[in-house]
Each structure stands twice: as C-alpha cells, then as structure tokens.
Amino acid sequence: ETGVTQTPRHLVMGMTNKKSLKCEQHLGHNAMYWYKQSAKKPLELMFVYSLEERVENNSVPSRFSPECPNSSHLFLHLHTLQPEDSALYLCASSQDRGGRYEQYFGPGTRLTVT
Amino acid sequence: EDQVTQSPEALRLQEGESSSLNCSYTVSGLRGLFWYRQDPGKGPEFLFTLYSAGEEKEKERLKATLTKKESFLHITAPKPEDSATYLCAVQAGGGQNFVFGPGTRLSVLP
C-alpha cells in the first residue's frame, strides 16, 4: 500500500447505526486530518491530529468522534447521524516542516445516511 | 474571518487554448497557499505550495503564481486529461487551519 488509504470506500447507514471510518497513511507523516466534502460546498476541515494529539476541532457535532491511536492511523467514529451528514469524507496526512504543511489526501469514503 | 474564493466557477477550453484560474484570499497571516487537482469520485491530488508573494512554481503545463491578495494557476496548451476540478487552499495563522475555496471545474474539449 502507498500513500493514504481509506476504508470503506462506500458506506450506507441508518440514523441509529454506529460505524467507523478508517484511514491509514504510509508516508511517514506526523499529522492527520479529517475533512467533509458536501455537494456544492468547499472542503470543510473537521479534525486535526499532530503527533497523535488533537490540535483542531472545528465545531464539529459530537456525533462525530475521532481517534488517532498512532501516527499512521486515524478513525472517525459515527453514531446517530443525520441525512445532512451524507458526504464524501476525506482523510489527509502531512509532515510538519517548520510550521509548513503539504497535505496528501486519500480517496475518501462516500457516506450515505438514510 | 479567513476566506478563499475562486473564479470562474466553471471553464470550458478547447485543447491547446491557454487560460488562467484565479484564487483570491483574505486571511490573517498567510502561511502557505496550496493548489490541488480533484477528479470525480477521488481525493484531491497535491500540485503546488506557494509561501510568499512573487513565488512561482511550474509542473508540466501548469504554473502557479502568488501575490499578496491572489494566486493564479496558468494552464498552457491544455489537453483533455487536464479536465478536473482545481482547488485552492490557504493555511492561515499559526496553527494547522486550512481553508479551501469552492474550486474551478475545468473541461478541456478535444
């Protein structure tokens, strides 16, 4: 595996389900990110982890819960979602180069909430 | 509030017809400006990072430039395979806060 991988690629879940999205980076980076991409809207940064500690949380509802067990893996735990949460969820990673970051993205998980 | 706008929203070019995409930004303390390419159903692909006004980067038919208020992505003699959505993003302030623009959807017709 190379780059940033995400599983599953597609997910359909009911509003009462609990599911998790997984991201793995094979680039040796020390920061990881979750983004939401909805139709007709710019990418929205949800969470940032740097050296496995959460450093940004952009007012995301508590029904989204991130987890970063190590620098290579990132999870997004989902529970009691709403239909408006249907979107493409993208994971990215980067290396801290003196406060400068270039993010590399995975292919995304297409989430549909029914 | 940090903001990024992109124009035009969509652009159709004939193969070989050069043009430019615009990214305008209003941020407090620009740390970096990024260009990405995104194909349908895929994640964004990193193209360039620009850090200071006057900087330029080139890759094949693409050239990115940066001023204090905007960035341009120049596409020279485009080919149909250059068709994609081009995203601009900025890193502002001292943290890892990235703000993306809405993108420009480019179509290059053979």
Coordinates of N, CA and C in Angstrom, one line a residue:
Chain A
E1 N 0.9 -1.2 0.0 CA 0.0 0.0 0.0 C 0.9 1.2 0.0
T2 N 0.5 2.3 -0.7 CA 1.2 3.5 -0.8 C 0.3 4.7 -0.5
G3 N 0.9 5.8 -0.1 CA 0.1 7.0 0.1 C -0.9 6.9 1.3
V4 N -2.1 7.4 1.1 CA -3.1 7.4 2.1 C -4.3 6.5 1.6
T5 N -4.6 5.6 2.5 CA -5.7 4.7 2.1 C -6.9 4.9 3.1
Q6 N -8.1 4.7 2.6 CA -9.3 4.8 3.4 C -10.3 3.6 3.2
T7 N -10.9 3.2 4.3 CA -11.9 2.1 4.2 C -13.0 2.4 5.1
P8 N -14.2 2.0 4.7 CA -14.6 1.5 3.4 C -14.6 2.7 2.4
R9 N -14.8 2.4 1.1 CA -14.9 3.4 0.1 C -16.3 3.9 0.0
H10 N -17.3 3.1 0.3 CA -18.7 3.5 0.3 C -19.3 2.9 1.6
L11 N -20.3 3.7 2.2 CA -20.9 3.3 3.4 C -22.4 3.8 3.4
V12 N -23.3 2.9 3.6 CA -24.7 3.4 3.8 C -25.1 3.0 5.2
M13 N -25.6 3.9 5.9 CA -26.0 3.6 7.3 C -27.3 4.3 7.7
G14 N -28.0 3.7 8.6 CA -29.3 4.3 9.1 C -28.9 5.3 10.2
M15 N -29.8 6.1 10.5 CA -29.6 7.2 11.5 C -29.3 6.6 12.9
T16 N -29.7 5.4 13.2 CA -29.4 4.8 14.5 C -28.2 3.9 14.6
N17 N -27.5 3.8 13.5 CA -26.4 2.9 13.4 C -25.1 3.5 14.0
K18 N -24.2 2.7 14.3 CA -22.8 3.1 14.7 C -21.8 2.5 13.7
K19 N -21.0 3.3 13.1 CA -20.0 2.8 12.2 C -18.7 3.6 12.4
S20 N -17.6 3.1 11.8 CA -16.3 3.8 11.9 C -15.7 3.9 10.5
L21 N -15.1 5.0 10.2 CA -14.2 5.1 9.0 C -12.8 5.0 9.4
K22 N -12.0 4.4 8.6 CA -10.6 4.1 8.9 C -9.7 4.8 7.8
C23 N -8.6 5.4 8.3 CA -7.6 6.0 7.4 C -6.2 5.5 7.8
E24 N -5.4 5.2 6.9 CA -4.0 4.8 7.1 C -3.1 5.5 6.2
Q25 N -2.0 6.1 6.7 CA -1.0 6.7 5.8 C 0.3 6.0 5.9
H26 N 0.9 5.8 4.7 CA 2.1 5.1 4.5 C 3.3 6.0 4.1
L27 N 3.2 7.3 4.5 CA 4.1 8.3 4.1 C 5.1 8.7 5.2
G28 N 4.9 8.2 6.4 CA 5.8 8.6 7.5 C 5.5 10.0 8.0
H29 N 4.3 10.5 7.8 CA 3.9 11.8 8.2 C 3.6 11.8 9.7
N30 N 3.5 13.1 10.3 CA 3.2 13.1 11.7 C 1.9 13.9 12.0
A31 N 1.2 14.2 11.0 CA -0.1 14.9 11.2 C -1.2 14.3 10.3
M32 N -2.4 14.2 10.8 CA -3.5 13.6 10.0 C -4.8 14.4 10.2
Y33 N -5.6 14.4 9.2 CA -6.8 15.3 9.2 C -8.0 14.6 8.7
W34 N -9.2 15.0 9.1 CA -10.5 14.6 8.6 C -11.1 15.8 7.9
Y35 N -11.6 15.7 6.7 CA -12.4 16.7 6.0 C -13.7 16.1 5.6
K36 N -14.7 17.0 5.5 CA -16.0 16.7 4.9 C -16.2 17.5 3.6
Q37 N -16.6 16.8 2.5 CA -16.9 17.4 1.3 C -18.3 17.1 0.9
S38 N -19.1 18.2 1.0 CA -20.5 18.0 0.6 C -20.7 18.6 -0.8
A39 N -21.8 18.2 -1.5 CA -22.0 18.7 -2.8 C -22.2 20.3 -2.8
K40 N -21.6 20.9 -3.7 CA -21.7 22.4 -3.9 C -21.1 23.2 -2.7
K41 N -20.3 22.6 -1.9 CA -19.7 23.3 -0.8 C -18.2 23.0 -0.8
P42 N -17.4 24.0 -0.3 CA -15.9 23.7 -0.2 C -15.6 22.6 0.9
L43 N -14.4 22.1 0.7 CA -14.0 21.1 1.8 C -14.0 21.8 3.1
E44 N -14.5 21.1 4.1 CA -14.5 21.6 5.5 C -13.6 20.8 6.4
L45 N -12.7 21.5 7.0 CA -11.8 20.8 7.9 C -12.5 20.4 9.2
M46 N -12.5 19.2 9.6 CA -13.2 18.7 10.8 C -12.3 18.6 12.0
F47 N -11.2 17.8 11.8 CA -10.3 17.5 12.9 C -8.9 17.4 12.4
V48 N -7.9 17.8 13.3 CA -6.5 17.8 13.0 C -5.8 17.1 14.2
Y49 N -5.0 16.1 13.9 CA -4.1 15.5 14.9 C -2.7 15.7 14.5
S50 N -1.9 16.2 15.4 CA -0.5 16.3 15.2 C 0.3 15.6 16.3
L51 N 1.2 14.7 15.9 CA 1.9 13.9 16.9 C 0.9 13.1 17.8
E52 N -0.2 12.7 17.2 CA -1.3 11.9 17.8 C -2.1 12.7 18.8
E53 N -1.9 14.0 18.9 CA -2.8 14.8 19.8 C -3.7 15.7 18.9
R54 N -5.0 15.8 19.4 CA -5.9 16.6 18.6 C -5.5 18.1 18.8
V55 N -5.3 18.8 17.7 CA -5.0 20.2 17.8 C -6.0 21.2 17.2
E56 N -6.9 20.6 16.4 CA -8.0 21.5 15.9 C -9.3 20.7 15.9
N57 N -10.4 21.3 16.3 CA -11.7 20.7 16.3 C -12.7 21.8 15.9
N58 N -13.0 21.8 14.6 CA -13.8 23.0 14.1 C -15.3 22.9 14.3
S59 N -15.7 22.9 15.5 CA -17.1 23.0 15.9 C -17.9 21.9 15.2
V60 N -17.3 20.7 15.3 CA -18.0 19.5 14.7 C -19.0 18.9 15.7
P61 N -20.2 18.5 15.3 CA -21.1 17.9 16.2 C -20.5 16.6 16.9
S62 N -21.0 16.4 18.1 CA -20.4 15.3 18.9 C -20.8 13.9 18.3
R63 N -21.7 13.8 17.4 CA -22.0 12.5 16.8 C -20.8 12.1 15.9
F64 N -19.8 12.9 15.7 CA -18.6 12.5 15.0 C -17.5 12.5 16.1
S65 N -16.8 11.4 16.2 CA -15.8 11.2 17.2 C -14.5 10.7 16.6
P66 N -13.4 11.5 16.6 CA -12.2 11.0 16.0 C -11.3 10.2 17.0
E67 N -10.4 9.4 16.4 CA -9.5 8.7 17.3 C -8.2 8.5 16.5
C68 N -7.1 8.8 17.1 CA -5.8 8.6 16.5 C -4.9 7.8 17.4
P69 N -4.9 6.5 17.2 CA -4.1 5.6 18.1 C -2.6 5.7 17.9
N70 N -2.2 6.1 16.7 CA -0.7 6.3 16.4 C -0.6 7.1 15.2
S71 N 0.6 7.5 14.8 CA 0.8 8.5 13.7 C 0.4 8.0 12.3
S72 N 0.1 6.7 12.2 CA -0.2 6.1 10.9 C -1.7 5.9 10.7
H73 N -2.5 5.9 11.8 CA -3.9 5.5 11.7 C -4.8 6.6 12.3
L74 N -5.9 6.8 11.6 CA -6.9 7.7 12.1 C -8.3 7.1 11.8
F75 N -9.2 7.3 12.8 CA -10.5 6.8 12.7 C -11.5 7.9 12.9
L76 N -12.7 7.7 12.3 CA -13.8 8.6 12.6 C -15.0 7.8 12.9
H77 N -15.4 7.8 14.2 CA -16.5 7.0 14.7 C -17.8 7.8 14.6
L78 N -18.8 7.2 14.0 CA -20.0 7.8 13.7 C -21.2 7.2 14.4
H79 N -22.1 8.0 15.0 CA -23.3 7.5 15.6 C -24.4 8.5 15.6
T80 N -25.6 8.0 15.4 CA -26.8 8.8 15.3 C -26.7 9.9 14.4
L81 N -26.3 9.6 13.1 CA -26.1 10.7 12.1 C -27.4 11.1 11.6
Q82 N -27.3 12.3 10.9 CA -28.5 12.9 10.2 C -28.3 12.8 8.7
P83 N -29.4 12.8 8.0 CA -29.3 12.8 6.5 C -28.3 13.8 5.9
E84 N -28.3 15.0 6.6 CA -27.4 16.1 6.1 C -25.9 15.8 6.3
D85 N -25.6 14.7 7.0 CA -24.2 14.2 7.2 C -23.7 13.4 6.0
S86 N -24.6 13.1 5.0 CA -24.2 12.4 3.8 C -23.2 13.3 3.1
A87 N -22.1 12.7 2.7 CA -21.0 13.5 2.1 C -19.8 12.5 1.8
L88 N -18.8 13.1 1.2 CA -17.5 12.4 1.0 C -16.6 12.8 2.1
Y89 N -16.1 11.8 2.9 CA -15.2 12.1 4.0 C -13.8 11.8 3.6
L90 N -13.0 12.8 3.6 CA -11.6 12.7 3.2 C -10.6 12.7 4.3
C91 N -9.6 11.8 4.3 CA -8.5 11.8 5.2 C -7.3 12.4 4.5
A92 N -6.5 13.1 5.2 CA -5.2 13.6 4.7 C -4.1 13.5 5.7
S93 N -2.9 13.5 5.2 CA -1.8 13.5 6.1 C -0.7 14.5 5.6
S94 N 0.1 14.9 6.6 CA 1.2 15.9 6.2 C 2.3 15.7 7.2
Q95 N 3.5 16.3 6.8 CA 4.6 16.3 7.6 C 4.9 17.8 8.1
D96 N 5.1 18.0 9.3 CA 5.4 19.3 9.8 C 6.8 19.7 9.4
R97 N 6.9 20.7 8.5 CA 8.2 21.2 8.1 C 8.4 22.7 8.5
G98 N 8.6 22.8 9.8 CA 8.8 24.2 10.4 C 7.5 25.0 10.3
G99 N 6.4 24.4 10.6 CA 5.1 25.0 10.6 C 4.5 25.1 9.2
R100 N 5.1 24.5 8.2 CA 4.6 24.4 6.9 C 4.1 23.0 6.6
Y101 N 2.9 22.8 6.0 CA 2.4 21.5 5.7 C 1.9 21.4 4.3
E102 N 2.2 20.3 3.7 CA 1.6 19.9 2.4 C 0.8 18.6 2.6
Q103 N -0.5 18.7 2.4 CA -1.4 17.6 2.7 C -1.6 16.7 1.5
Y104 N -1.6 15.4 1.8 CA -1.8 14.4 0.8 C -3.1 13.6 1.2
F105 N -4.0 13.5 0.3 CA -5.3 13.0 0.6 C -5.5 11.6 0.2
G106 N -6.4 10.9 0.9 CA -6.9 9.6 0.5 C -8.0 9.7 -0.5
P107 N -8.5 8.6 -1.0 CA -9.6 8.6 -2.0 C -11.0 8.9 -1.4
G108 N -11.1 8.9 -0.1 CA -12.4 9.3 0.5 C -13.3 8.1 0.8
T109 N -14.3 8.3 1.7 CA -15.4 7.4 1.9 C -16.7 8.1 1.6
R110 N -17.4 7.6 0.7 CA -18.7 8.1 0.3 C -19.7 7.6 1.3
L111 N -20.3 8.5 2.2 CA -21.2 8.1 3.2 C -22.6 8.6 2.8
T112 N -23.6 7.7 2.9 CA -25.0 8.0 2.7 C -25.7 7.6 4.0
V113 N -26.4 8.6 4.5 CA -27.2 8.3 5.8 C -28.7 8.3 5.4
T114 N -29.3 7.2 5.7 CA -30.7 7.0 5.3 C -31.7 7.1 6.5
Chain B
E1 N -12.7 37.0 9.4 CA -12.8 35.5 9.0 C -12.0 35.2 7.8
D2 N -11.2 34.1 7.8 CA -10.5 33.8 6.6 C -11.4 33.3 5.5
Q3 N -11.1 33.8 4.3 CA -12.0 33.4 3.2 C -11.2 33.2 1.9
V4 N -11.6 32.2 1.1 CA -11.0 31.9 -0.2 C -12.1 31.8 -1.2
T5 N -11.9 32.6 -2.3 CA -12.9 32.5 -3.4 C -12.1 32.1 -4.7
Q6 N -12.8 31.4 -5.6 CA -12.2 31.0 -6.8 C -13.1 31.4 -8.0
S7 N -12.4 31.8 -9.1 CA -13.1 32.1 -10.3 C -12.4 31.7 -11.5
P8 N -13.0 31.3 -12.6 CA -14.5 31.2 -12.7 C -15.0 29.9 -12.0
E9 N -16.3 29.8 -11.8 CA -16.8 28.5 -11.2 C -16.5 27.4 -12.1
A10 N -16.7 27.6 -13.4 CA -16.5 26.5 -14.4 C -15.9 27.2 -15.7
L11 N -15.1 26.4 -16.4 CA -14.3 26.9 -17.5 C -14.2 25.8 -18.6
R12 N -14.6 26.1 -19.8 CA -14.5 25.2 -20.9 C -13.5 25.7 -21.9
L13 N -12.5 24.9 -22.2 CA -11.5 25.3 -23.1 C -11.4 24.3 -24.3
Q14 N -10.9 24.8 -25.4 CA -10.6 23.9 -26.5 C -9.1 23.4 -26.2
E15 N -8.8 22.2 -26.6 CA -7.5 21.7 -26.5 C -6.5 22.7 -27.1
G16 N -5.5 23.0 -26.3 CA -4.5 24.0 -26.8 C -4.7 25.4 -26.5
E17 N -5.9 25.7 -25.9 CA -6.3 27.1 -25.6 C -5.9 27.4 -24.2
S18 N -4.9 28.2 -24.0 CA -4.3 28.5 -22.7 C -5.3 29.5 -21.9
S19 N -5.2 29.4 -20.6 CA -6.1 30.2 -19.8 C -5.5 30.2 -18.3
S20 N -6.2 31.0 -17.5 CA -5.8 31.1 -16.1 C -7.0 31.0 -15.1
L21 N -6.7 30.3 -14.0 CA -7.7 30.2 -12.9 C -7.3 31.1 -11.8
N22 N -8.3 31.7 -11.1 CA -8.0 32.7 -10.1 C -8.4 32.2 -8.7
C23 N -7.5 32.5 -7.7 CA -7.8 32.2 -6.3 C -7.6 33.5 -5.5
S24 N -8.6 34.0 -4.9 CA -8.4 35.3 -4.1 C -8.6 34.9 -2.7
Y25 N -7.8 35.5 -1.8 CA -7.9 35.1 -0.4 C -7.9 36.3 0.5
T26 N -8.5 36.2 1.7 CA -8.5 37.1 2.7 C -8.2 36.4 4.0
V27 N -6.9 36.4 4.5 CA -6.6 35.7 5.7 C -5.7 36.5 6.6
S28 N -5.6 36.1 7.8 CA -4.8 36.8 8.8 C -3.5 36.0 8.9
G29 N -2.5 36.5 8.2 CA -1.2 35.8 8.3 C -1.1 34.6 7.4
L30 N -0.8 34.8 6.2 CA -0.8 33.6 5.2 C 0.5 32.8 5.5
R31 N 0.3 31.5 5.8 CA 1.5 30.6 6.0 C 1.8 29.8 4.7
G32 N 0.8 29.6 3.9 CA 1.0 28.9 2.6 C -0.3 28.9 1.8
L33 N -0.1 28.8 0.5 CA -1.2 28.7 -0.4 C -1.0 27.4 -1.2
F34 N -2.1 26.6 -1.4 CA -1.9 25.3 -2.0 C -2.9 25.2 -3.2
W35 N -2.4 24.5 -4.2 CA -3.3 24.1 -5.3 C -3.4 22.6 -5.4
Y36 N -4.6 22.1 -5.6 CA -4.9 20.7 -5.7 C -5.7 20.5 -7.0
R37 N -5.6 19.3 -7.5 CA -6.5 18.8 -8.6 C -7.4 17.7 -8.1
Q38 N -8.7 17.7 -8.4 CA -9.5 16.7 -7.9 C -10.4 16.1 -9.1
D39 N -10.2 14.8 -9.3 CA -11.0 14.1 -10.3 C -12.3 13.6 -9.7
P40 N -13.4 13.4 -10.4 CA -14.6 13.0 -9.8 C -14.5 11.7 -9.1
G41 N -15.0 11.7 -7.9 CA -15.0 10.5 -7.0 C -13.7 10.2 -6.4
K42 N -12.7 11.1 -6.5 CA -11.4 10.8 -5.9 C -11.0 11.9 -4.9
G43 N -10.0 11.7 -4.2 CA -9.5 12.7 -3.3 C -8.6 13.7 -4.0
P44 N -8.4 14.9 -3.5 CA -7.6 15.9 -4.1 C -6.2 15.4 -4.2
E45 N -5.5 15.8 -5.3 CA -4.1 15.5 -5.6 C -3.3 16.8 -5.5
F46 N -2.3 16.7 -4.6 CA -1.5 17.9 -4.4 C -0.7 18.3 -5.7
L47 N -0.7 19.6 -5.9 CA 0.0 20.2 -7.1 C 1.2 21.1 -6.6
F48 N 0.8 22.2 -5.9 CA 1.8 23.2 -5.6 C 1.6 23.7 -4.2
T49 N 2.7 24.2 -3.6 CA 2.6 25.1 -2.4 C 3.4 26.4 -2.7
L50 N 2.8 27.5 -2.4 CA 3.4 28.8 -2.6 C 3.4 29.5 -1.2
Y51 N 4.6 30.1 -0.8 CA 4.7 30.6 0.5 C 4.8 32.1 0.6
S52 N 5.2 32.8 -0.5 CA 5.4 34.2 -0.4 C 5.1 34.9 -1.7
A53 N 4.7 36.2 -1.6 CA 4.3 36.9 -2.8 C 5.5 37.0 -3.8
G54 N 5.3 36.7 -5.1 CA 6.3 36.7 -6.1 C 6.8 35.3 -6.4
E55 N 6.4 34.4 -5.6 CA 6.9 33.0 -5.8 C 6.1 32.4 -7.0
E56 N 6.8 31.5 -7.7 CA 6.2 30.8 -8.9 C 6.6 29.4 -8.8
K57 N 5.7 28.5 -9.2 CA 6.0 27.0 -9.3 C 5.5 26.5 -10.6
E58 N 6.2 25.6 -11.2 CA 5.7 25.0 -12.5 C 5.8 23.5 -12.5
K59 N 4.8 22.9 -13.2 CA 4.8 21.4 -13.3 C 4.1 21.1 -14.7
E60 N 4.8 20.6 -15.6 CA 4.3 20.3 -16.9 C 3.6 21.5 -17.5
R61 N 2.3 21.5 -17.8 CA 1.5 22.6 -18.4 C 1.0 23.6 -17.4
L62 N 1.3 23.4 -16.1 CA 0.7 24.2 -15.1 C 1.8 25.1 -14.5
K63 N 1.4 26.3 -14.2 CA 2.2 27.3 -13.5 C 1.4 28.1 -12.5
A64 N 1.9 28.1 -11.2 CA 1.2 28.8 -10.2 C 2.0 30.0 -9.8
T65 N 1.3 31.1 -9.5 CA 1.9 32.4 -9.1 C 1.1 32.9 -7.9
L66 N 1.8 33.7 -7.1 CA 1.2 34.3 -5.9 C 1.5 35.7 -5.7
T67 N 0.4 36.5 -5.4 CA 0.6 37.9 -5.0 C 0.1 38.0 -3.5
K68 N 0.0 39.2 -3.0 CA -0.4 39.4 -1.6 C -1.9 39.2 -1.4
K69 N -2.7 39.1 -2.6 CA -4.1 39.0 -2.5 C -4.7 37.8 -3.2
E70 N -3.9 37.3 -4.2 CA -4.4 36.2 -5.0 C -3.4 35.3 -5.6
S71 N -3.8 34.2 -6.1 CA -2.9 33.3 -6.8 C -3.6 32.9 -8.1
F72 N -2.8 32.7 -9.1 CA -3.2 32.2 -10.4 C -2.7 30.9 -10.8
L73 N -3.5 30.1 -11.4 CA -3.0 28.8 -11.9 C -3.1 28.9 -13.5
H74 N -2.0 29.1 -14.1 CA -2.0 29.2 -15.6 C -1.8 27.8 -16.2
I75 N -2.7 27.6 -17.2 CA -2.6 26.3 -17.9 C -2.3 26.6 -19.3
T76 N -1.2 26.1 -19.8 CA -0.7 26.4 -21.1 C -0.9 25.1 -22.0
A77 N -1.6 25.4 -23.2 CA -1.9 24.4 -24.1 C -2.5 23.1 -23.5
P78 N -3.6 23.3 -22.8 CA -4.2 22.2 -22.1 C -4.6 21.0 -23.0
K79 N -4.6 19.9 -22.4 CA -5.1 18.6 -23.0 C -6.4 18.1 -22.3
P80 N -7.1 17.3 -23.0 CA -8.4 16.7 -22.3 C -8.1 16.1 -21.0
E81 N -6.9 15.5 -20.8 CA -6.6 14.9 -19.5 C -6.4 15.9 -18.4
D82 N -6.4 17.2 -18.7 CA -6.3 18.2 -17.7 C -7.6 18.6 -17.1
S83 N -8.7 18.0 -17.7 CA -10.1 18.2 -17.2 C -10.2 17.7 -15.7
A84 N -10.6 18.6 -14.8 CA -10.7 18.2 -13.4 C -11.2 19.5 -12.7
T85 N -11.5 19.3 -11.4 CA -11.7 20.5 -10.5 C -10.4 20.9 -9.9
Y86 N -10.1 22.2 -9.9 CA -8.9 22.7 -9.3 C -9.2 23.4 -8.1
L87 N -8.7 23.0 -7.0 CA -8.9 23.6 -5.7 C -7.8 24.4 -5.2
C88 N -8.1 25.5 -4.5 CA -7.1 26.4 -3.9 C -7.4 26.3 -2.4
A89 N -6.3 26.3 -1.6 CA -6.5 26.3 -0.1 C -5.4 27.2 0.5
V90 N -5.7 27.8 1.7 CA -4.7 28.6 2.4 C -4.5 28.0 3.8
Q91 N -3.3 28.1 4.3 CA -3.0 27.9 5.7 C -2.8 29.2 6.3
A92 N -3.6 29.5 7.3 CA -3.6 30.9 7.9 C -3.2 30.8 9.4
G93 N -2.7 31.9 9.9 CA -2.4 31.9 11.3 C -1.2 31.0 11.7
G94 N -1.2 30.7 13.0 CA 0.0 29.9 13.4 C -0.3 28.4 13.6
G95 N -1.6 28.0 13.3 CA -1.9 26.6 13.5 C -2.1 25.9 12.3
Q96 N -2.7 24.7 12.4 CA -2.9 23.9 11.2 C -4.4 24.1 10.7
N97 N -4.8 25.3 10.5 CA -6.1 25.6 10.0 C -6.1 25.8 8.5
F98 N -6.7 25.0 7.7 CA -6.7 25.1 6.3 C -8.1 25.5 5.8
V99 N -8.2 26.5 4.9 CA -9.5 26.9 4.4 C -9.4 26.7 2.9
F100 N -10.4 26.0 2.3 CA -10.4 25.7 0.9 C -11.4 26.6 0.2
G101 N -11.1 26.9 -1.1 CA -12.1 27.6 -1.9 C -13.0 26.6 -2.5
P102 N -14.1 27.0 -3.2 CA -15.1 26.2 -3.8 C -14.6 25.4 -5.1
G103 N -13.5 25.8 -5.6 CA -13.0 25.1 -6.8 C -13.4 25.7 -8.1
T104 N -12.6 25.4 -9.2 CA -13.0 25.7 -10.6 C -13.0 24.4 -11.3
R105 N -14.2 24.2 -12.0 CA -14.3 23.0 -12.7 C -13.9 23.2 -14.2
L106 N -12.8 22.6 -14.6 CA -12.2 22.8 -15.9 C -12.5 21.6 -16.8
S107 N -13.0 22.0 -18.0 CA -13.3 21.0 -19.0 C -12.5 21.4 -20.3
V108 N -11.6 20.4 -20.8 CA -10.9 20.7 -22.0 C -11.4 19.8 -23.1
L109 N -11.9 20.4 -24.1 CA -12.5 19.6 -25.2 C -11.5 19.3 -26.3
P110 N -11.6 18.1 -26.8 CA -10.6 17.7 -27.9 C -10.9 18.4 -29.2

